[in-house]
Coordinates of C-alpha atoms in Angstrom, one line a residue:
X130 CA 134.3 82.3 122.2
X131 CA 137.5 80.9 122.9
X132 CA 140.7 81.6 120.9
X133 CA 144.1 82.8 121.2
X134 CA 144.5 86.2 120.7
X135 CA 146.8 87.2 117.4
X136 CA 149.9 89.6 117.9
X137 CA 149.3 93.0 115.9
X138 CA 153.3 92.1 115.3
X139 CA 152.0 89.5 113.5
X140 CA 153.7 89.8 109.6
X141 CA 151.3 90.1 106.8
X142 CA 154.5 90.3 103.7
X143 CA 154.2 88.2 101.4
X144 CA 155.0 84.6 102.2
X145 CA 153.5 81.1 103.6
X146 CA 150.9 81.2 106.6
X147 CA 148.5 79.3 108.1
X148 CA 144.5 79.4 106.5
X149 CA 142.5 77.4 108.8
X150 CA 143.4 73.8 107.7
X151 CA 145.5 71.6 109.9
X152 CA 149.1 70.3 108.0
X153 CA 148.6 73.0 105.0
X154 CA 149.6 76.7 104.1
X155 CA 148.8 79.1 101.8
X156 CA 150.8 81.7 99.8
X157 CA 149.8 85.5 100.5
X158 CA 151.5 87.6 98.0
X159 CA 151.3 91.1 100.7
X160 CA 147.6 91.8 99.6
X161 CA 145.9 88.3 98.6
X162 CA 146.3 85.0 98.7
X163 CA 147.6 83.8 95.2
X164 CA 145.9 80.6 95.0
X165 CA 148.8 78.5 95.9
X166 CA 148.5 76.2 99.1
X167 CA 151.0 73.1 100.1
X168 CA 150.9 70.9 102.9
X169 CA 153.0 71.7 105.8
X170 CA 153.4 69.6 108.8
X171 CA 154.4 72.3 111.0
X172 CA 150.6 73.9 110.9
X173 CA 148.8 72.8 113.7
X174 CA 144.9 71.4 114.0
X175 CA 143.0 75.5 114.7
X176 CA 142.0 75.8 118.1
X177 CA 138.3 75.1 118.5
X178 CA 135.8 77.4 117.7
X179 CA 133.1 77.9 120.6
X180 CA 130.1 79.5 118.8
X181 CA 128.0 81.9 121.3
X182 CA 124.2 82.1 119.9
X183 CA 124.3 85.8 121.3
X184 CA 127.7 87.3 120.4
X185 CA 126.4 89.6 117.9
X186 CA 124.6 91.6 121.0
X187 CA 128.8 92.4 122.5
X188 CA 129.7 93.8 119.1
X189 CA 130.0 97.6 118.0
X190 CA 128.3 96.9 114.3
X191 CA 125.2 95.3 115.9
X192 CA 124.3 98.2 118.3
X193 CA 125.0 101.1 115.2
X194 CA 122.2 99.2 113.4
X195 CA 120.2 99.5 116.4
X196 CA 120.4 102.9 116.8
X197 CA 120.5 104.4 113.4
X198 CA 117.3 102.5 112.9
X199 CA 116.0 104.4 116.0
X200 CA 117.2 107.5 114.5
X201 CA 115.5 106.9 111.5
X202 CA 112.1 106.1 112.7
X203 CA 113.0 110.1 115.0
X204 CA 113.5 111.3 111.3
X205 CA 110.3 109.8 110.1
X206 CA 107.8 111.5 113.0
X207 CA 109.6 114.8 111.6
X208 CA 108.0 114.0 108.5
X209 CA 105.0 113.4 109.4
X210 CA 105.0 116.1 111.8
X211 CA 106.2 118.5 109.3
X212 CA 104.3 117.0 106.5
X213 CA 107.5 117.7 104.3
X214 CA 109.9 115.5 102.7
X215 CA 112.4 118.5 104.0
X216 CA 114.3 118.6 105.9
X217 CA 113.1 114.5 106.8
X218 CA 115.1 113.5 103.9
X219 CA 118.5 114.9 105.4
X220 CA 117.3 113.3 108.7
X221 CA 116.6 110.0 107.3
X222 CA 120.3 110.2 105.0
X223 CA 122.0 111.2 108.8
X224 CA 120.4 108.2 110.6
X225 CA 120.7 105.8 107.5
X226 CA 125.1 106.8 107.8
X227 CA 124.9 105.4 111.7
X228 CA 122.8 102.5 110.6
X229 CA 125.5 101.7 107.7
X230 CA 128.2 102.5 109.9
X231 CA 127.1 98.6 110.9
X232 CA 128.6 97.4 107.7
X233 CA 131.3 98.7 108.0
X234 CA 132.5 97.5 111.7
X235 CA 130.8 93.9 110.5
X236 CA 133.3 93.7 107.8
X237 CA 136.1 95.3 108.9
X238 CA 136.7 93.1 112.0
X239 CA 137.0 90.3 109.5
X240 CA 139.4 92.1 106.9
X241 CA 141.0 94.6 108.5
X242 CA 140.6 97.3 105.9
X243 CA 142.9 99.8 108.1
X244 CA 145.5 97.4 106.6
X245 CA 144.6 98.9 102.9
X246 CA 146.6 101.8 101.6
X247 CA 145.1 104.7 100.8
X248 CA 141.9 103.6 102.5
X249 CA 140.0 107.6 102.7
X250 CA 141.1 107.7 99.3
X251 CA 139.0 104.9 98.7
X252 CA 136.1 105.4 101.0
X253 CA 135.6 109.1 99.3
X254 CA 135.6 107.7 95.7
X255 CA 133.1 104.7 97.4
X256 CA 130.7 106.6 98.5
X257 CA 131.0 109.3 95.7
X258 CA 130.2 106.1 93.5
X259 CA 127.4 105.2 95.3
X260 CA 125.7 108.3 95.3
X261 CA 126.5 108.4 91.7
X262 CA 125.0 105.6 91.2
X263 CA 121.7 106.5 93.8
X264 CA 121.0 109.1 91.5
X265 CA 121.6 107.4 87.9
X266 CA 119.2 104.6 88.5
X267 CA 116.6 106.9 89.9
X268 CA 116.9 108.6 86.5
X269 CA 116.7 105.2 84.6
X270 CA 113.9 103.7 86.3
X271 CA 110.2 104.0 87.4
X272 CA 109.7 107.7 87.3
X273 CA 112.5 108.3 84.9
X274 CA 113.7 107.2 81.7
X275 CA 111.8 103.6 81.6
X276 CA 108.6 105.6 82.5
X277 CA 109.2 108.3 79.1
X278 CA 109.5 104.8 77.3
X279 CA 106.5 102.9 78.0
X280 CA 108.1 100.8 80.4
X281 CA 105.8 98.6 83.2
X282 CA 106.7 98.6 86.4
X283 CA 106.1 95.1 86.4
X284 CA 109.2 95.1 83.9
X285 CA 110.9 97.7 85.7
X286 CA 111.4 96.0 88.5
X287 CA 112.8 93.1 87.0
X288 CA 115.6 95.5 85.8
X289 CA 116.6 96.7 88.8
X290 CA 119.3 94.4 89.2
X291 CA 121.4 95.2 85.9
X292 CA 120.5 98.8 86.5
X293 CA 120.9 99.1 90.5
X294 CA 124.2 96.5 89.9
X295 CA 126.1 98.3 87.2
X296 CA 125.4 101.7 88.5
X297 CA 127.5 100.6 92.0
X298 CA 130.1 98.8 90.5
X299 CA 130.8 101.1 87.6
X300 CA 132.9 103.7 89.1
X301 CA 134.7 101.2 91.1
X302 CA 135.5 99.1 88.1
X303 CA 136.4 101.9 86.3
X304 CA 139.1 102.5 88.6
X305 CA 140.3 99.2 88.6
X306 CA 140.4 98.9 85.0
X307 CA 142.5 103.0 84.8
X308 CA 143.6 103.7 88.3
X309 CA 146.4 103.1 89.9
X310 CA 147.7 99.8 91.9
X311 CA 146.3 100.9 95.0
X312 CA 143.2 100.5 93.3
X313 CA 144.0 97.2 92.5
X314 CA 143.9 95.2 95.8
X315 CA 141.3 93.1 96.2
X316 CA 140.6 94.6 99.4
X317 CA 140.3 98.5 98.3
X318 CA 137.9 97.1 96.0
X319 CA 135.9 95.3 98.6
X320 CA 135.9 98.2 100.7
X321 CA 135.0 100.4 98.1
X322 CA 132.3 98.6 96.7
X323 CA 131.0 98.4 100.2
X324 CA 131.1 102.3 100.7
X325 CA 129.3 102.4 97.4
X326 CA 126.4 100.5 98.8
X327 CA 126.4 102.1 101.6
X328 CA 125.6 105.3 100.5
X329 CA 123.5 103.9 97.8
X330 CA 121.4 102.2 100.4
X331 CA 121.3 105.4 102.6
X332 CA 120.0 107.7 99.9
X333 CA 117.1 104.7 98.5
X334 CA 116.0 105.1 102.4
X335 CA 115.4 108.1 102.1
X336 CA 113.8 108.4 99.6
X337 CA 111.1 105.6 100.6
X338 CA 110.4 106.9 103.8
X339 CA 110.1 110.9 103.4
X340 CA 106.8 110.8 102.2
X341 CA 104.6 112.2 104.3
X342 CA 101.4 110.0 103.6
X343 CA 100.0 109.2 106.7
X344 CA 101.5 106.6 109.0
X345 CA 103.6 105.2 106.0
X346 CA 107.0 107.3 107.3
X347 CA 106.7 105.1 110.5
X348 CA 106.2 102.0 108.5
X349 CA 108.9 102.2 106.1
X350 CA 111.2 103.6 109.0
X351 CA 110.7 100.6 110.5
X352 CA 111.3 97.9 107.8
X353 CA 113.4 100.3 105.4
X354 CA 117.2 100.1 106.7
X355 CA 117.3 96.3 107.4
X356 CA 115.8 96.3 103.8
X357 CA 118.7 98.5 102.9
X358 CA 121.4 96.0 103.5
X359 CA 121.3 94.3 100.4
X360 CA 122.8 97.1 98.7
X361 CA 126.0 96.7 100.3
X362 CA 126.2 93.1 100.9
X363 CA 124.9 91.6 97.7
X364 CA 127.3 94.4 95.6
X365 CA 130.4 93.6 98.1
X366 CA 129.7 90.0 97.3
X367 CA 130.2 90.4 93.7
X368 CA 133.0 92.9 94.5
X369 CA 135.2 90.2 96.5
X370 CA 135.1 88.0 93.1
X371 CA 135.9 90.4 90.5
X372 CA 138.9 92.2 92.6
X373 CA 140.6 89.1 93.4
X374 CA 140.4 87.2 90.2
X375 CA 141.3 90.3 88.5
X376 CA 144.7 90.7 90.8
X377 CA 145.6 87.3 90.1
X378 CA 144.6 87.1 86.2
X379 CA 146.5 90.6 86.0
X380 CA 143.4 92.1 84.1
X381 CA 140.4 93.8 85.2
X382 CA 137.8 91.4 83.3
X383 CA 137.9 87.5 84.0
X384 CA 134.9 85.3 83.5
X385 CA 134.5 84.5 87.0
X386 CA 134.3 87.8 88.0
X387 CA 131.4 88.4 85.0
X388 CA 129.6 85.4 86.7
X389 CA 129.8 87.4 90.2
X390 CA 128.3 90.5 88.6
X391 CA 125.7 88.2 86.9
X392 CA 125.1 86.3 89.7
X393 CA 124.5 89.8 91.8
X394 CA 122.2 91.5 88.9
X395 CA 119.9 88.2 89.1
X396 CA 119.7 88.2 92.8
X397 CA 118.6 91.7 92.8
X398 CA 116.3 91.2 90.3
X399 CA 114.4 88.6 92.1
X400 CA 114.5 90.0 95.3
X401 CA 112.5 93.2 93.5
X402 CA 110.6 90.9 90.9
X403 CA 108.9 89.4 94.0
X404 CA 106.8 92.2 93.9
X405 CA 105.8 92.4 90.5
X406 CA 102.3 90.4 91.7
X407 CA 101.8 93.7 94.0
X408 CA 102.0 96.0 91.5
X409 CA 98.4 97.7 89.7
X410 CA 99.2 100.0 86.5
X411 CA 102.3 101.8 86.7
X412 CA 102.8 101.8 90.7
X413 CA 103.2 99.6 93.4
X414 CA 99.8 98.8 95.2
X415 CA 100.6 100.0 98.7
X416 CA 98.1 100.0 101.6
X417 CA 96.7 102.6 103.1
X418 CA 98.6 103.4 106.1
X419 CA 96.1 105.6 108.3
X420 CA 96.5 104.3 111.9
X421 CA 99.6 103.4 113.9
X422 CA 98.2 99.9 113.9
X423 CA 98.3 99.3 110.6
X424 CA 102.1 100.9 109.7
X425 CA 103.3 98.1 112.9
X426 CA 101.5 95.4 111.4
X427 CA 102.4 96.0 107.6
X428 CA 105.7 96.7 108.9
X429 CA 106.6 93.5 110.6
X430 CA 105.8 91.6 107.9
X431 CA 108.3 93.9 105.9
X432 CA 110.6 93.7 108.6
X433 CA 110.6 89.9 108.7
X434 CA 111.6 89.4 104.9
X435 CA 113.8 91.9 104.8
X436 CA 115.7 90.2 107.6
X437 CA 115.4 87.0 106.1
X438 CA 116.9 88.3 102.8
X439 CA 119.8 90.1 104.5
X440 CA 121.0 87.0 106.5
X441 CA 120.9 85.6 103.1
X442 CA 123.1 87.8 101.3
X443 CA 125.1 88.1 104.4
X444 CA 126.0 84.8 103.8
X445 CA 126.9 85.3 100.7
X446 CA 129.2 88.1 100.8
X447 CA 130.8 85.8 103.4
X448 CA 131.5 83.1 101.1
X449 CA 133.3 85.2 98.6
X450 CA 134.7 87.8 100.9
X451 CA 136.7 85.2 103.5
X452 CA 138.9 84.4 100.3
X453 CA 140.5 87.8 101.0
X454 CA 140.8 87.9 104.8
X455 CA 144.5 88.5 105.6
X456 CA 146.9 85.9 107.7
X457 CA 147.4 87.9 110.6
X458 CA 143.6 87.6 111.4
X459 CA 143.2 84.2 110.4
X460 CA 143.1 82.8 113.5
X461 CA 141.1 85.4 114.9
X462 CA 137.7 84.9 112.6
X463 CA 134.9 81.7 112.9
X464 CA 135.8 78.9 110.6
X465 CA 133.3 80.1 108.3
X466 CA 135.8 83.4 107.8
X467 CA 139.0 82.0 107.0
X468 CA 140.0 81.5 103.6
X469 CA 139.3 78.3 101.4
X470 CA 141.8 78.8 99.0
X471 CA 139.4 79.5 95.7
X472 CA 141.5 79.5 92.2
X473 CA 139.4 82.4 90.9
X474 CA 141.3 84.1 88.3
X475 CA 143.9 81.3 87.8
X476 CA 144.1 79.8 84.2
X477 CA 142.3 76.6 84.4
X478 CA 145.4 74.7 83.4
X479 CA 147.0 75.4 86.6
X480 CA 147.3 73.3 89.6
X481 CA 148.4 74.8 93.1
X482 CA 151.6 73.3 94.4
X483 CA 151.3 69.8 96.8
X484 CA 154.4 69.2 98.8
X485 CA 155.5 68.5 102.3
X486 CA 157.7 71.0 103.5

């Protein structure tokens, strides 16, 4: 990859700076983009873009995955050794933080979230959301309140996106809707939506793979944590929607964001309904594990979708989540980082300013 470097001098006030697109400029307001973009001859053609098929192997987030899935597959022979979901469960959470610990490098060398005030504030009150939320949707779903009420798994897991969806973004939005300003940037809210499923994600892990049934700690070990990601990616990906259409609109609720939450719940849903031809009575038909064989070949079938569907809703948190990468690290990203200039949140009647400065 070849690029010039960008100054950390560089100003991120508000003013008129450079997106990506040769003879135009954008309006950053301090903490988003406004919507507003005008063509400026002074913005040169970017520099080009040399894509490297094996960067991701030089970066910090890749090798945290790598090793917290390590640790957790450690944690899971401690289950099985033991034969106890204890103290495997607090193993698998540990490991599950370094693994997650990926997220958060992937996204914060695009956005730059130590830019964001207030930003242990927010990553306390993320993951205290997503544990919050861990723990609610147990409650509500197979095991819990949809089993007291008659409720089919097949059903049930067609309702884990509005269940699984709500409980990470409720706190959050709550926040937005009550809290203070610093709450308000579209950032915090992407990086506390993020924490949220971070922690969300961790917990689910565990909770799959301490049980000691045979080789089927190994197995999940194996395919859980990739599995994980969609947790924080798909939830971050409705996040970046809702917090910057809310900033511009000046109101927590726009009908944009709605869609994005929508969108999310629906996602999820399918991604769990998939199973629903798996399932026998009132639990998932799982195989028996009883060899190492077996858990490494039901595993990397598991694995392989569960990559497939996180490059998938990696790519989809990038679309929405570029629209609030700051100025000063424009330059910096792949073209498929830098802003686009949405109009989410902007009354439909308005049109974003085109003049030559």
């Amino acid at each position: 990859m070849t690029v010039e470097a960008v100054p950390k001098s560089t100003p991120t006030g508000s003013g008129w700076y450079p997106f990506g697109v040769a003879g135009t400029s954008a309006q950053w307001d301090g903490q988003a983009w406004t919507g507003e973009k005008h063509a400026d001859a002074d913005v040169p053609e970017p520099p080009k873009w040399h894509h490297r098929p094996f960067a991701f192997l030089g970066h910090k987030w890749f090798w945290f995955m790598v090793v917290g899935n390590v640790l957790v597959v450690g944690a899971a022979f401690v289950v099985m050794g033991t034969k106890r979901a204890f103290p495997g469960w607090f193993l698998v959470v540990a490991a599950m933080v370094v693994f997650m610990a990926g997220v958060v490098y992937l996204l914060d060398r695009h956005e730059k979230f130590g830019q964001v005030e207030g930003r242990r504030k927010l990553m306390w009150w993320g993951l205290g959301s997503g544990l919050v939320g861990v723990f609610t949707a147990s409650m509500l779903e197979s095991g819990g309140l949809e089993t007291r009420m008659g409720i089919p798994l097949k059903i049930d897991l067609w309702l884990a996106g509005p269940i699984e969806e709500t409980c990470k973004l409720a706190i959050p939005f709550l926040l937005l809707v009550f809290g203070g300003r610093m709450f308000k940037d579209p950032r915090a809210g992407l990086m506390m939506v993020m924490f949220s499923g971070v922690a969300f994600g961790a917990v689910e892990a565990a909770m799959y793979t301490a049980s000691p049934e045979e080789w089927a700690p190994f197995m999940m070990a194996l395919e859980r944590p990739v599995s994980e990601l969609l947790h924080p990616f798909l939830t971050a990906f409705a996040a970046a929607v809702i917090w910057l259409a809310a900033w511009r609109a000046g109101k927590a609720f726009t009908w944009i964001g709605a869609g994005a939450w929508v969108g999310a719940m629906a996602i999820h849903s399918f991604h769990d309904g998939m199973l629903s031809p798996f399932e026998h009575g009132d639990q998932i038909t799982t195989p028996d594990i009883p060899t190492v064989t077996s858990a490494l070949t039901y595993a990397a079938s598991g694995f392989v979708l569960s990559l497939i569907w996180a490059v998938i809703l990696y790519l989809l948190l990038r679309h929405t989540a570029r629209e609030l990468v700051p100025p000063d690290v424009v330059a910096a990203n792949a073209p498929h980082w830098r802003p686009l200039i949405k109009q989410w949140g902007l009354a439909k009647s308005h049109e974003t300013a085109d003049h030559t400065t």
